[in-house]
């Protein structure tokens, strides 16, 4: 299970790199809004990419509790596991 989460985290970080500069380090504790400046439009674009990448559907109401990269990776992992 840990390797699945690690894979999810790595793939998510790859997608997040599009929204940041090349010198920005993304860690599980990185705050999506405050540190990466991901606004609602960028978030929707990210979620569409994530849904395509992981072949899942992310309920928008689940994003209300997501603030960090770890929380988003955990949400994706939970949705994948529930399939």
mmCIF file of C-alpha atoms in Angstrom:
data_model
loop_
_atom_site.group_PDB
_atom_site.id
_atom_site.type_symbol
_atom_site.label_atom_id
_atom_site.label_comp_id
_atom_site.label_asym_id
_atom_site.label_seq_id
_atom_site.Cartn_x
_atom_site.Cartn_y
_atom_site.Cartn_z
ATOM 1 C CA UNK A 1 0.000 0.000 0.000
ATOM 2 C CA UNK A 2 2.788 2.448 0.812
ATOM 3 C CA UNK A 3 4.314 2.026 -2.636
ATOM 4 C CA UNK A 4 0.915 2.801 -4.219
ATOM 5 C CA UNK A 5 0.707 5.987 -2.165
ATOM 6 C CA UNK A 6 4.309 6.862 -3.042
ATOM 7 C CA UNK A 7 3.576 6.330 -6.732
ATOM 8 C CA UNK A 8 0.455 8.493 -6.437
ATOM 9 C CA UNK A 9 2.447 11.216 -4.672
ATOM 10 C CA UNK A 10 5.206 11.188 -7.296
ATOM 11 C CA UNK A 11 2.754 11.352 -10.186
ATOM 12 C CA UNK A 12 0.823 14.157 -8.486
ATOM 13 C CA UNK A 13 4.030 16.151 -7.925
ATOM 14 C CA UNK A 14 4.836 15.745 -11.607
ATOM 15 C CA UNK A 15 1.513 17.386 -12.501
ATOM 16 C CA UNK A 16 1.979 20.119 -9.897
ATOM 17 C CA UNK A 17 5.320 21.108 -11.447
ATOM 18 C CA UNK A 18 3.373 22.632 -14.355
ATOM 19 C CA UNK A 19 1.940 25.223 -11.985
ATOM 20 C CA UNK A 20 5.241 26.236 -10.398
ATOM 21 C CA UNK A 21 8.644 27.441 -11.394
ATOM 22 C CA UNK A 22 11.402 24.915 -12.071
ATOM 23 C CA UNK A 23 13.189 25.840 -8.841
ATOM 24 C CA UNK A 24 10.181 25.234 -6.560
ATOM 25 C CA UNK A 25 10.461 22.127 -4.421
ATOM 26 C CA UNK A 26 7.184 20.281 -3.898
ATOM 27 C CA UNK A 27 6.942 18.137 -0.783
ATOM 28 C CA UNK A 28 3.977 16.370 0.835
ATOM 29 C CA UNK A 29 3.680 19.315 3.256
ATOM 30 C CA UNK A 30 3.528 21.927 0.481
ATOM 31 C CA UNK A 31 0.395 24.069 0.762
ATOM 32 C CA UNK A 32 -1.417 24.112 -2.576
ATOM 33 C CA UNK A 33 -2.915 27.577 -2.175
ATOM 34 C CA UNK A 34 -0.413 29.531 -0.079
ATOM 35 C CA UNK A 35 2.848 28.086 -1.413
ATOM 36 C CA UNK A 36 1.941 27.071 -4.975
ATOM 37 C CA UNK A 37 -0.642 29.824 -5.583
ATOM 38 C CA UNK A 38 -3.123 27.391 -7.107
ATOM 39 C CA UNK A 39 -6.381 29.263 -7.603
ATOM 40 C CA UNK A 40 -9.776 27.749 -8.436
ATOM 41 C CA UNK A 41 -9.147 27.664 -12.197
ATOM 42 C CA UNK A 42 -5.746 26.008 -11.804
ATOM 43 C CA UNK A 43 -7.251 23.579 -9.288
ATOM 44 C CA UNK A 44 -9.963 22.509 -11.728
ATOM 45 C CA UNK A 45 -7.350 22.025 -14.458
ATOM 46 C CA UNK A 46 -5.231 19.989 -12.046
ATOM 47 C CA UNK A 47 -8.203 17.838 -11.042
ATOM 48 C CA UNK A 48 -9.044 17.142 -14.698
ATOM 49 C CA UNK A 49 -5.446 16.037 -15.285
ATOM 50 C CA UNK A 50 -5.492 13.901 -12.132
ATOM 51 C CA UNK A 51 -8.758 12.267 -13.165
ATOM 52 C CA UNK A 52 -7.277 11.385 -16.556
ATOM 53 C CA UNK A 53 -3.958 10.222 -15.088
ATOM 54 C CA UNK A 54 -5.467 7.950 -12.437
ATOM 55 C CA UNK A 55 -8.743 7.065 -14.231
ATOM 56 C CA UNK A 56 -10.848 8.293 -11.314
ATOM 57 C CA UNK A 57 -13.553 10.852 -10.629
ATOM 58 C CA UNK A 58 -12.785 13.353 -7.867
ATOM 59 C CA UNK A 59 -15.897 14.793 -6.186
ATOM 60 C CA UNK A 60 -15.459 18.554 -5.960
ATOM 61 C CA UNK A 61 -16.910 18.665 -2.437
ATOM 62 C CA UNK A 62 -14.050 16.405 -1.284
ATOM 63 C CA UNK A 63 -11.580 19.146 -2.213
ATOM 64 C CA UNK A 64 -12.873 21.450 0.536
ATOM 65 C CA UNK A 65 -10.698 19.651 3.096
ATOM 66 C CA UNK A 66 -7.588 19.470 0.893
ATOM 67 C CA UNK A 67 -4.836 21.970 1.620
ATOM 68 C CA UNK A 68 -1.544 20.137 1.164
ATOM 69 C CA UNK A 69 -0.019 17.908 -1.485
ATOM 70 C CA UNK A 70 -0.189 15.011 1.003
ATOM 71 C CA UNK A 71 -3.927 15.514 1.545
ATOM 72 C CA UNK A 72 -4.597 15.570 -2.205
ATOM 73 C CA UNK A 73 -2.442 12.471 -2.773
ATOM 74 C CA UNK A 74 -4.255 10.745 0.089
ATOM 75 C CA UNK A 75 -7.649 11.635 -1.432
ATOM 76 C CA UNK A 76 -6.572 10.282 -4.823
ATOM 77 C CA UNK A 77 -5.253 7.116 -3.196
ATOM 78 C CA UNK A 78 -8.538 6.618 -1.295
ATOM 79 C CA UNK A 79 -10.607 7.074 -4.458
ATOM 80 C CA UNK A 80 -8.362 4.648 -6.370
ATOM 81 C CA UNK A 81 -8.605 2.093 -3.562
ATOM 82 C CA UNK A 82 -12.387 2.316 -3.471
ATOM 83 C CA UNK A 83 -12.700 1.404 -7.163
#
